[in-house]
GROMACS .gro file of C-alpha atoms in nm:
model
  477
    1UNK     CA    1  -0.009  -0.023  -0.024
    2UNK     CA    2   0.133   0.348  -0.095
    3UNK     CA    3   0.166   0.609   0.178
    4UNK     CA    4  -0.121   0.820  -0.070
    5UNK     CA    5  -0.349   0.550  -0.021
    6UNK     CA    6  -0.222   0.440   0.397
    7UNK     CA    7  -0.354   0.847   0.419
    8UNK     CA    8  -0.655   0.826   0.195
    9UNK     CA    9  -0.756   0.552   0.470
   10UNK     CA   10  -0.719   0.721   0.795
   11UNK     CA   11  -1.051   0.843   0.906
   12UNK     CA   12  -1.049   1.226   0.878
   13UNK     CA   13  -1.324   1.523   0.994
   14UNK     CA   14  -1.336   1.878   0.910
   15UNK     CA   15  -1.237   2.144   1.088
   16UNK     CA   16  -1.149   2.540   1.116
   17UNK     CA   17  -0.762   2.563   1.152
   18UNK     CA   18  -0.781   2.860   1.350
   19UNK     CA   19  -1.103   3.057   1.320
   20UNK     CA   20  -1.398   3.049   1.055
   21UNK     CA   21  -1.337   3.484   1.036
   22UNK     CA   22  -1.575   3.679   0.862
   23UNK     CA   23  -1.775   3.699   0.666
   24UNK     CA   24  -1.914   3.363   0.772
   25UNK     CA   25  -1.633   3.050   0.592
   26UNK     CA   26  -1.377   3.306   0.515
   27UNK     CA   27  -1.157   3.065   0.590
   28UNK     CA   28  -1.306   2.749   0.474
   29UNK     CA   29  -1.297   2.397   0.682
   30UNK     CA   30  -1.027   2.121   0.593
   31UNK     CA   31  -1.022   1.773   0.679
   32UNK     CA   32  -0.779   1.654   0.969
   33UNK     CA   33  -0.740   1.298   1.089
   34UNK     CA   34  -1.009   1.233   1.358
   35UNK     CA   35  -0.840   1.371   1.681
   36UNK     CA   36  -0.754   1.157   1.964
   37UNK     CA   37  -0.808   1.343   2.286
   38UNK     CA   38  -0.631   1.131   2.559
   39UNK     CA   39  -0.301   1.305   2.494
   40UNK     CA   40  -0.041   1.283   2.791
   41UNK     CA   41   0.085   1.489   2.977
   42UNK     CA   42  -0.252   1.672   2.920
   43UNK     CA   43  -0.595   1.493   2.847
   44UNK     CA   44  -0.886   1.672   2.767
   45UNK     CA   45  -1.237   1.532   2.688
   46UNK     CA   46  -1.556   1.749   2.584
   47UNK     CA   47  -1.925   1.679   2.768
   48UNK     CA   48  -2.103   1.643   2.483
   49UNK     CA   49  -2.155   1.268   2.325
   50UNK     CA   50  -1.914   1.194   2.078
   51UNK     CA   51  -2.102   1.231   1.694
   52UNK     CA   52  -1.983   0.973   1.350
   53UNK     CA   53  -1.657   1.136   1.153
   54UNK     CA   54  -1.916   1.194   0.889
   55UNK     CA   55  -1.806   1.546   0.688
   56UNK     CA   56  -2.068   1.760   0.876
   57UNK     CA   57  -1.981   2.079   0.820
   58UNK     CA   58  -2.036   2.427   0.960
   59UNK     CA   59  -2.296   2.536   1.161
   60UNK     CA   60  -2.396   2.138   1.300
   61UNK     CA   61  -2.311   2.046   1.656
   62UNK     CA   62  -2.081   1.768   1.516
   63UNK     CA   63  -1.883   2.019   1.305
   64UNK     CA   64  -1.832   2.249   1.641
   65UNK     CA   65  -1.789   1.934   1.846
   66UNK     CA   66  -1.476   1.794   1.561
   67UNK     CA   67  -1.301   2.145   1.568
   68UNK     CA   68  -1.308   2.185   1.974
   69UNK     CA   69  -1.163   1.800   1.938
   70UNK     CA   70  -0.898   1.935   1.673
   71UNK     CA   71  -0.805   2.218   1.872
   72UNK     CA   72  -0.766   2.004   2.251
   73UNK     CA   73  -0.566   1.776   2.051
   74UNK     CA   74  -0.372   1.988   1.924
   75UNK     CA   75  -0.281   2.210   2.211
   76UNK     CA   76  -0.188   1.936   2.419
   77UNK     CA   77   0.036   1.772   2.139
   78UNK     CA   78   0.204   2.195   2.194
   79UNK     CA   79   0.282   2.190   2.550
   80UNK     CA   80   0.332   1.859   2.600
   81UNK     CA   81   0.701   1.843   2.521
   82UNK     CA   82   0.757   2.119   2.657
   83UNK     CA   83   0.647   2.152   3.041
   84UNK     CA   84   0.854   1.989   3.260
   85UNK     CA   85   0.805   1.623   3.339
   86UNK     CA   86   0.556   1.519   3.557
   87UNK     CA   87   0.338   1.847   3.526
   88UNK     CA   88  -0.042   1.770   3.506
   89UNK     CA   89  -0.380   1.962   3.544
   90UNK     CA   90  -0.461   2.205   3.827
   91UNK     CA   91  -0.572   1.897   4.114
   92UNK     CA   92  -0.913   1.991   4.066
   93UNK     CA   93  -0.975   1.984   3.698
   94UNK     CA   94  -0.941   1.615   3.738
   95UNK     CA   95  -0.767   1.340   3.481
   96UNK     CA   96  -0.892   1.509   3.182
   97UNK     CA   97  -0.957   1.919   3.116
   98UNK     CA   98  -1.348   1.872   2.990
   99UNK     CA   99  -1.462   2.187   2.750
  100UNK     CA  100  -1.835   2.234   2.749
  101UNK     CA  101  -1.974   2.311   2.422
  102UNK     CA  102  -2.309   2.499   2.452
  103UNK     CA  103  -2.227   2.653   2.788
  104UNK     CA  104  -2.531   2.958   2.760
  105UNK     CA  105  -2.590   3.252   2.547
  106UNK     CA  106  -2.304   3.520   2.542
  107UNK     CA  107  -2.015   3.586   2.303
  108UNK     CA  108  -1.747   3.480   2.577
  109UNK     CA  109  -1.542   3.158   2.668
  110UNK     CA  110  -1.371   3.084   2.977
  111UNK     CA  111  -1.187   2.847   3.237
  112UNK     CA  112  -1.266   2.826   3.584
  113UNK     CA  113  -1.076   2.496   3.729
  114UNK     CA  114  -1.324   2.238   3.637
  115UNK     CA  115  -1.315   2.277   3.282
  116UNK     CA  116  -1.312   2.476   2.944
  117UNK     CA  117  -1.699   2.652   2.935
  118UNK     CA  118  -1.762   2.774   2.563
  119UNK     CA  119  -2.096   3.002   2.495
  120UNK     CA  120  -2.266   3.093   2.203
  121UNK     CA  121  -2.545   3.360   2.027
  122UNK     CA  122  -2.706   3.469   1.719
  123UNK     CA  123  -2.605   3.820   1.585
  124UNK     CA  124  -2.746   3.933   1.270
  125UNK     CA  125  -2.868   3.557   1.189
  126UNK     CA  126  -2.517   3.464   1.283
  127UNK     CA  127  -2.445   3.208   1.487
  128UNK     CA  128  -2.164   3.243   1.689
  129UNK     CA  129  -2.017   2.946   1.871
  130UNK     CA  130  -1.682   3.034   2.052
  131UNK     CA  131  -1.601   2.635   2.015
  132UNK     CA  132  -1.605   2.657   1.637
  133UNK     CA  133  -1.271   2.869   1.644
  134UNK     CA  134  -0.992   2.662   1.721
  135UNK     CA  135  -0.787   2.992   1.829
  136UNK     CA  136  -1.085   3.022   2.127
  137UNK     CA  137  -1.048   2.666   2.246
  138UNK     CA  138  -0.645   2.686   2.228
  139UNK     CA  139  -0.666   3.010   2.412
  140UNK     CA  140  -0.875   2.850   2.678
  141UNK     CA  141  -0.663   2.570   2.704
  142UNK     CA  142  -0.333   2.749   2.736
  143UNK     CA  143  -0.510   2.914   3.101
  144UNK     CA  144  -0.544   2.541   3.207
  145UNK     CA  145  -0.178   2.470   3.080
  146UNK     CA  146  -0.033   2.797   3.279
  147UNK     CA  147  -0.273   2.715   3.584
  148UNK     CA  148  -0.122   2.392   3.573
  149UNK     CA  149   0.269   2.515   3.565
  150UNK     CA  150   0.178   2.830   3.824
  151UNK     CA  151  -0.116   2.835   3.995
  152UNK     CA  152  -0.010   3.078   4.233
  153UNK     CA  153  -0.125   3.301   3.924
  154UNK     CA  154  -0.489   3.190   3.964
  155UNK     CA  155  -0.560   3.409   4.289
  156UNK     CA  156  -0.277   3.676   4.227
  157UNK     CA  157  -0.402   4.035   4.296
  158UNK     CA  158  -0.185   4.132   4.024
  159UNK     CA  159  -0.289   4.299   3.678
  160UNK     CA  160   0.064   4.165   3.523
  161UNK     CA  161  -0.024   3.830   3.688
  162UNK     CA  162  -0.393   3.809   3.517
  163UNK     CA  163  -0.266   3.967   3.205
  164UNK     CA  164  -0.002   3.729   3.174
  165UNK     CA  165  -0.259   3.485   3.142
  166UNK     CA  166  -0.431   3.601   2.923
  167UNK     CA  167  -0.123   3.702   2.653
  168UNK     CA  168  -0.031   3.273   2.772
  169UNK     CA  169  -0.344   3.238   2.640
  170UNK     CA  170  -0.290   3.390   2.299
  171UNK     CA  171   0.038   3.270   2.282
  172UNK     CA  172  -0.110   2.914   2.336
  173UNK     CA  173  -0.334   2.972   2.003
  174UNK     CA  174  -0.032   3.143   1.809
  175UNK     CA  175   0.183   2.825   1.879
  176UNK     CA  176  -0.096   2.576   1.804
  177UNK     CA  177  -0.154   2.733   1.511
  178UNK     CA  178   0.224   2.735   1.408
  179UNK     CA  179   0.167   2.336   1.470
  180UNK     CA  180   0.049   2.320   1.151
  181UNK     CA  181   0.221   2.331   0.824
  182UNK     CA  182  -0.096   2.419   0.649
  183UNK     CA  183  -0.071   2.730   0.856
  184UNK     CA  184   0.288   2.814   0.865
  185UNK     CA  185   0.294   2.842   0.431
  186UNK     CA  186  -0.003   3.060   0.515
  187UNK     CA  187   0.174   3.336   0.719
  188UNK     CA  188   0.536   3.332   0.526
  189UNK     CA  189   0.319   3.396   0.246
  190UNK     CA  190   0.110   3.671   0.390
  191UNK     CA  191   0.396   3.844   0.583
  192UNK     CA  192   0.677   3.768   0.296
  193UNK     CA  193   0.830   3.625   0.591
  194UNK     CA  194   0.801   3.911   0.797
  195UNK     CA  195   0.647   3.721   1.130
  196UNK     CA  196   0.574   4.124   1.282
  197UNK     CA  197   0.341   4.141   1.029
  198UNK     CA  198  -0.040   4.086   1.084
  199UNK     CA  199  -0.157   3.778   0.986
  200UNK     CA  200  -0.416   3.500   1.037
  201UNK     CA  201  -0.261   3.372   1.281
  202UNK     CA  202  -0.152   3.720   1.464
  203UNK     CA  203  -0.546   3.758   1.464
  204UNK     CA  204  -0.688   3.667   1.718
  205UNK     CA  205  -1.037   3.534   1.735
  206UNK     CA  206  -1.224   3.737   1.375
  207UNK     CA  207  -1.533   3.606   1.411
  208UNK     CA  208  -1.606   3.649   1.766
  209UNK     CA  209  -1.455   4.003   1.753
  210UNK     CA  210  -1.729   4.107   1.457
  211UNK     CA  211  -1.964   3.922   1.681
  212UNK     CA  212  -1.897   4.193   2.000
  213UNK     CA  213  -1.847   4.516   1.760
  214UNK     CA  214  -2.196   4.508   1.679
  215UNK     CA  215  -2.281   4.602   2.042
  216UNK     CA  216  -1.931   4.750   2.150
  217UNK     CA  217  -1.767   4.883   1.819
  218UNK     CA  218  -1.454   5.017   2.047
  219UNK     CA  219  -1.358   4.758   2.283
  220UNK     CA  220  -1.222   4.500   2.053
  221UNK     CA  221  -0.976   4.585   1.707
  222UNK     CA  222  -1.125   4.622   1.383
  223UNK     CA  223  -1.075   4.293   1.252
  224UNK     CA  224  -1.033   4.060   1.543
  225UNK     CA  225  -1.086   3.994   1.864
  226UNK     CA  226  -0.712   4.077   1.987
  227UNK     CA  227  -0.333   4.102   1.779
  228UNK     CA  228  -0.075   3.987   1.871
  229UNK     CA  229   0.096   4.291   1.601
  230UNK     CA  230   0.090   4.575   1.811
  231UNK     CA  231   0.327   4.833   1.960
  232UNK     CA  232   0.163   4.912   2.258
  233UNK     CA  233   0.435   5.044   2.539
  234UNK     CA  234   0.488   4.930   2.842
  235UNK     CA  235   0.325   5.164   3.183
  236UNK     CA  236   0.273   5.042   3.484
  237UNK     CA  237  -0.063   4.911   3.478
  238UNK     CA  238  -0.155   5.083   3.869
  239UNK     CA  239  -0.067   5.414   3.644
  240UNK     CA  240  -0.348   5.295   3.375
  241UNK     CA  241  -0.738   5.328   3.392
  242UNK     CA  242  -0.929   4.986   3.455
  243UNK     CA  243  -1.069   5.029   3.088
  244UNK     CA  244  -1.033   5.174   2.740
  245UNK     CA  245  -1.080   5.166   2.342
  246UNK     CA  246  -0.942   4.889   2.171
  247UNK     CA  247  -0.651   5.144   2.085
  248UNK     CA  248  -0.521   5.238   2.371
  249UNK     CA  249  -0.391   5.046   2.702
  250UNK     CA  250  -0.590   4.964   3.016
  251UNK     CA  251  -0.493   4.778   3.316
  252UNK     CA  252  -0.814   4.557   3.180
  253UNK     CA  253  -0.590   4.192   3.198
  254UNK     CA  254  -0.721   4.156   2.821
  255UNK     CA  255  -0.608   4.483   2.714
  256UNK     CA  256  -0.277   4.497   2.894
  257UNK     CA  257  -0.197   4.111   2.763
  258UNK     CA  258  -0.106   4.318   2.425
  259UNK     CA  259   0.198   4.402   2.538
  260UNK     CA  260   0.365   4.034   2.651
  261UNK     CA  261   0.186   3.841   2.325
  262UNK     CA  262   0.317   4.132   2.132
  263UNK     CA  263   0.651   4.116   2.247
  264UNK     CA  264   0.613   3.761   2.168
  265UNK     CA  265   0.548   3.747   1.847
  266UNK     CA  266   0.825   3.950   1.796
  267UNK     CA  267   1.055   3.686   1.997
  268UNK     CA  268   0.930   3.415   1.722
  269UNK     CA  269   0.998   3.624   1.435
  270UNK     CA  270   1.311   3.730   1.546
  271UNK     CA  271   1.457   3.337   1.627
  272UNK     CA  272   1.310   3.300   1.283
  273UNK     CA  273   1.545   3.536   1.108
  274UNK     CA  274   1.826   3.407   1.347
  275UNK     CA  275   1.769   3.090   1.206
  276UNK     CA  276   1.939   2.915   0.847
  277UNK     CA  277   1.645   2.764   0.763
  278UNK     CA  278   1.406   3.036   0.600
  279UNK     CA  279   1.080   2.814   0.500
  280UNK     CA  280   0.799   2.683   0.691
  281UNK     CA  281   1.025   2.390   0.876
  282UNK     CA  282   1.251   2.667   1.005
  283UNK     CA  283   0.889   2.895   1.133
  284UNK     CA  284   0.830   2.528   1.328
  285UNK     CA  285   1.131   2.515   1.440
  286UNK     CA  286   1.150   2.930   1.618
  287UNK     CA  287   0.744   2.861   1.800
  288UNK     CA  288   0.896   2.556   1.951
  289UNK     CA  289   1.215   2.745   2.043
  290UNK     CA  290   1.025   3.027   2.183
  291UNK     CA  291   0.778   2.858   2.335
  292UNK     CA  292   0.990   2.660   2.513
  293UNK     CA  293   1.201   2.953   2.685
  294UNK     CA  294   0.841   3.089   2.800
  295UNK     CA  295   0.703   2.758   2.982
  296UNK     CA  296   1.097   2.809   3.164
  297UNK     CA  297   1.040   3.144   3.260
  298UNK     CA  298   0.693   3.160   3.378
  299UNK     CA  299   0.797   2.849   3.604
  300UNK     CA  300   1.105   3.003   3.766
  301UNK     CA  301   1.042   3.387   3.748
  302UNK     CA  302   0.920   3.513   4.097
  303UNK     CA  303   0.541   3.667   4.124
  304UNK     CA  304   0.609   4.029   4.183
  305UNK     CA  305   0.452   4.346   4.111
  306UNK     CA  306   0.676   4.405   3.793
  307UNK     CA  307   0.587   4.038   3.695
  308UNK     CA  308   0.621   4.105   3.324
  309UNK     CA  309   1.021   4.207   3.348
  310UNK     CA  310   1.080   3.900   3.516
  311UNK     CA  311   0.928   3.669   3.334
  312UNK     CA  312   1.133   3.854   2.995
  313UNK     CA  313   1.416   3.798   3.233
  314UNK     CA  314   1.414   3.449   3.306
  315UNK     CA  315   1.340   3.395   2.899
  316UNK     CA  316   1.655   3.554   2.835
  317UNK     CA  317   1.815   3.353   3.144
  318UNK     CA  318   1.686   3.000   3.001
  319UNK     CA  319   1.804   3.110   2.640
  320UNK     CA  320   2.174   3.157   2.771
  321UNK     CA  321   2.129   2.830   2.990
  322UNK     CA  322   1.977   2.591   2.678
  323UNK     CA  323   2.129   2.768   2.376
  324UNK     CA  324   2.453   2.982   2.515
  325UNK     CA  325   2.228   3.261   2.438
  326UNK     CA  326   2.202   3.279   2.121
  327UNK     CA  327   1.870   3.414   2.039
  328UNK     CA  328   1.992   3.698   2.341
  329UNK     CA  329   1.984   3.992   2.049
  330UNK     CA  330   1.622   3.870   1.949
  331UNK     CA  331   1.499   3.890   2.314
  332UNK     CA  332   1.587   4.179   2.441
  333UNK     CA  333   1.511   4.375   2.111
  334UNK     CA  334   1.118   4.251   2.151
  335UNK     CA  335   1.109   4.334   2.517
  336UNK     CA  336   1.293   4.651   2.492
  337UNK     CA  337   1.062   4.749   2.150
  338UNK     CA  338   0.767   4.707   2.391
  339UNK     CA  339   0.899   4.845   2.711
  340UNK     CA  340   0.866   4.571   2.888
  341UNK     CA  341   1.247   4.573   3.010
  342UNK     CA  342   1.420   4.895   3.012
  343UNK     CA  343   1.760   4.952   2.807
  344UNK     CA  344   1.961   4.944   3.108
  345UNK     CA  345   1.767   4.584   3.250
  346UNK     CA  346   1.802   4.434   2.930
  347UNK     CA  347   2.153   4.466   2.919
  348UNK     CA  348   2.189   4.389   3.337
  349UNK     CA  349   2.067   3.963   3.280
  350UNK     CA  350   2.413   3.856   3.166
  351UNK     CA  351   2.602   3.517   3.149
  352UNK     CA  352   2.795   3.581   3.474
  353UNK     CA  353   2.452   3.753   3.659
  354UNK     CA  354   2.256   3.441   3.533
  355UNK     CA  355   2.496   3.205   3.638
  356UNK     CA  356   2.527   3.337   3.948
  357UNK     CA  357   2.177   3.259   4.058
  358UNK     CA  358   2.121   2.966   3.798
  359UNK     CA  359   2.097   2.703   4.154
  360UNK     CA  360   1.808   2.931   4.228
  361UNK     CA  361   1.635   2.887   3.953
  362UNK     CA  362   1.699   2.561   3.927
  363UNK     CA  363   1.522   2.500   4.269
  364UNK     CA  364   1.260   2.678   4.052
  365UNK     CA  365   0.967   2.414   4.010
  366UNK     CA  366   0.614   2.381   3.854
  367UNK     CA  367   0.298   2.298   4.122
  368UNK     CA  368   0.368   2.391   4.457
  369UNK     CA  369   0.122   2.563   4.747
  370UNK     CA  370  -0.148   2.787   4.590
  371UNK     CA  371  -0.016   3.043   4.714
  372UNK     CA  372   0.292   3.037   4.730
  373UNK     CA  373   0.460   3.372   4.687
  374UNK     CA  374   0.196   3.574   4.734
  375UNK     CA  375   0.182   3.750   5.056
  376UNK     CA  376  -0.158   3.785   5.257
  377UNK     CA  377  -0.247   4.193   5.249
  378UNK     CA  378  -0.536   4.268   5.489
  379UNK     CA  379  -0.707   4.602   5.402
  380UNK     CA  380  -1.008   4.776   5.589
  381UNK     CA  381  -1.358   4.620   5.418
  382UNK     CA  382  -1.556   4.909   5.481
  383UNK     CA  383  -1.364   5.102   5.223
  384UNK     CA  384  -1.593   4.898   4.945
  385UNK     CA  385  -1.858   4.891   5.177
  386UNK     CA  386  -1.784   4.534   5.311
  387UNK     CA  387  -1.854   4.392   5.632
  388UNK     CA  388  -1.500   4.263   5.790
  389UNK     CA  389  -1.151   4.302   5.673
  390UNK     CA  390  -1.071   4.243   5.342
  391UNK     CA  391  -0.759   3.990   5.182
  392UNK     CA  392  -0.572   3.968   4.955
  393UNK     CA  393  -0.317   3.767   4.773
  394UNK     CA  394  -0.025   4.017   4.710
  395UNK     CA  395   0.270   3.956   4.454
  396UNK     CA  396   0.550   3.975   4.701
  397UNK     CA  397   0.777   3.651   4.605
  398UNK     CA  398   1.154   3.735   4.665
  399UNK     CA  399   1.314   3.942   4.329
  400UNK     CA  400   1.525   3.723   4.130
  401UNK     CA  401   1.682   3.972   3.905
  402UNK     CA  402   1.701   4.385   3.989
  403UNK     CA  403   1.473   4.449   3.654
  404UNK     CA  404   1.172   4.666   3.550
  405UNK     CA  405   0.970   4.801   3.317
  406UNK     CA  406   1.078   5.099   3.085
  407UNK     CA  407   0.996   5.432   3.179
  408UNK     CA  408   0.880   5.618   2.785
  409UNK     CA  409   1.090   5.948   2.946
  410UNK     CA  410   1.452   5.728   3.013
  411UNK     CA  411   1.548   5.490   3.219
  412UNK     CA  412   1.367   5.233   3.467
  413UNK     CA  413   1.021   5.229   3.579
  414UNK     CA  414   1.022   5.165   4.020
  415UNK     CA  415   0.779   4.902   4.081
  416UNK     CA  416   0.460   4.984   4.283
  417UNK     CA  417   0.496   4.807   4.603
  418UNK     CA  418   0.256   4.437   4.692
  419UNK     CA  419   0.010   4.606   4.849
  420UNK     CA  420  -0.067   4.934   4.648
  421UNK     CA  421  -0.046   4.675   4.329
  422UNK     CA  422  -0.320   4.432   4.476
  423UNK     CA  423  -0.546   4.735   4.614
  424UNK     CA  424  -0.503   4.880   4.256
  425UNK     CA  425  -0.608   4.534   4.128
  426UNK     CA  426  -0.910   4.527   4.362
  427UNK     CA  427  -1.080   4.837   4.308
  428UNK     CA  428  -1.044   4.774   3.929
  429UNK     CA  429  -1.242   4.480   3.941
  430UNK     CA  430  -1.518   4.672   4.170
  431UNK     CA  431  -1.495   4.939   3.855
  432UNK     CA  432  -1.582   4.694   3.589
  433UNK     CA  433  -1.830   4.558   3.798
  434UNK     CA  434  -1.645   4.179   3.788
  435UNK     CA  435  -1.689   4.111   4.190
  436UNK     CA  436  -1.959   3.927   4.279
  437UNK     CA  437  -2.031   4.048   4.685
  438UNK     CA  438  -2.265   3.809   4.900
  439UNK     CA  439  -2.560   3.994   5.020
  440UNK     CA  440  -2.438   3.865   5.390
  441UNK     CA  441  -2.089   4.010   5.326
  442UNK     CA  442  -2.219   4.392   5.204
  443UNK     CA  443  -2.252   4.672   5.434
  444UNK     CA  444  -2.516   4.977   5.344
  445UNK     CA  445  -2.283   5.099   5.136
  446UNK     CA  446  -2.215   4.778   4.945
  447UNK     CA  447  -2.023   4.899   4.646
  448UNK     CA  448  -2.169   4.548   4.382
  449UNK     CA  449  -2.290   4.516   4.049
  450UNK     CA  450  -2.580   4.298   4.058
  451UNK     CA  451  -2.630   4.315   3.672
  452UNK     CA  452  -2.688   3.935   3.542
  453UNK     CA  453  -2.516   4.013   3.188
  454UNK     CA  454  -2.196   4.066   3.346
  455UNK     CA  455  -2.006   3.777   3.440
  456UNK     CA  456  -1.808   3.775   3.795
  457UNK     CA  457  -1.458   3.638   3.726
  458UNK     CA  458  -1.411   3.704   4.153
  459UNK     CA  459  -1.607   3.696   4.447
  460UNK     CA  460  -1.570   3.778   4.815
  461UNK     CA  461  -1.585   3.474   5.065
  462UNK     CA  462  -1.523   3.418   5.405
  463UNK     CA  463  -1.137   3.350   5.505
  464UNK     CA  464  -1.029   3.019   5.495
  465UNK     CA  465  -0.843   3.123   5.789
  466UNK     CA  466  -1.178   3.200   5.913
  467UNK     CA  467  -1.086   3.550   6.019
  468UNK     CA  468  -1.256   3.852   5.755
  469UNK     CA  469  -1.324   3.819   5.393
  470UNK     CA  470  -1.114   3.704   5.116
  471UNK     CA  471  -1.109   3.787   4.715
  472UNK     CA  472  -1.090   3.446   4.523
  473UNK     CA  473  -1.089   3.415   4.143
  474UNK     CA  474  -1.403   3.226   3.996
  475UNK     CA  475  -1.239   3.230   3.659
  476UNK     CA  476  -1.036   3.357   3.388
  477UNK     CA  477  -1.245   3.430   3.075
   0.00000   0.00000   0.00000
């Protein structure tokens, strides 16, 4: 039997490789082999019944199932080889991460330590199902991957920690897309080899972005939900407004995430330029190399107020350990251009400095206690209309590198102290109406947004210590 004959006998399903796009079917479905969800070390599952792989097309439940299954499988295959041995889903997830494909009427999706939840809504006659976008599925899977690597970030009261989660989700979609030869060929043709340019893989969730724009024209990009091809420059999120139009930066995690995901796209582009192979195979290697450096960094970087800078610094350190610093120029350039590292910070992470701190970096392991690296900060609950003092998990681990982001006027930004970071984060959540405050914890001057249409990502609950209240996260949406 020839190779062609063997391939012809492999059962296939129709899927979108990245996103439906808009208008509908601007990206046409293609056949992929029937996906296997039991992929180690990140097995996944789908709550809905398994349909027959019968070639069902867009708009059918069978098609949506296979798009989601294909994306889940490919995301697991992307991250599995990059994570430390023994990495598993967060314990509350269970053995397999379960996706729920029809969780309700909304233009959204989220990860909540129990599974992945995908919503749908009909807009101008078009049913937009978030599970029908591989990019959305891969983004949400990225949240679960990062939670497996660094569970400390889940409840961290820090805009940069939350935004890193969102950036990691978009990076998950990017790297999973670049795992497909067909998309690597397409993006090289679209960008003429300049991967920093806007492309099919840099534009996240085009269809979902279109649907959101119909009711809220300014909250997402003009041609997608978010674009990794951007030029946003770092500002300390405690100095930013809690929300802003899509063309401006705010402390809202999805908005602020674009700094890091934008820098990461430039890292991939820079590594690709440094390689001998300037074809789709070279792009695959560049993506895998950048992904490995990111995993190394998020495992080792301390959870601090200037968290972006620490992750960037640890990517440079990981490159020095793994590659002898070969890709240092690309890493430094990317993070300097977005202001994540100041010029002074980028040049201070030298080989001797990394060698001096190698033992501490090597001791960093994934997992650990849920609040390892976080400091409990108790504030007056009455300030926020609460009946008792409120405890926040402030990012206050010991810094490994004395580095920070860039001040647009020159030099480095002085990182805010952990308590200010935590209280600023809390106040932004209140301003955006993202906190569920049960009646029993409200005073007469309670600050609570009871809108049923606004998803609550956090809630106020009784502290596990038995004293006062605590802010905990429900989900990443």
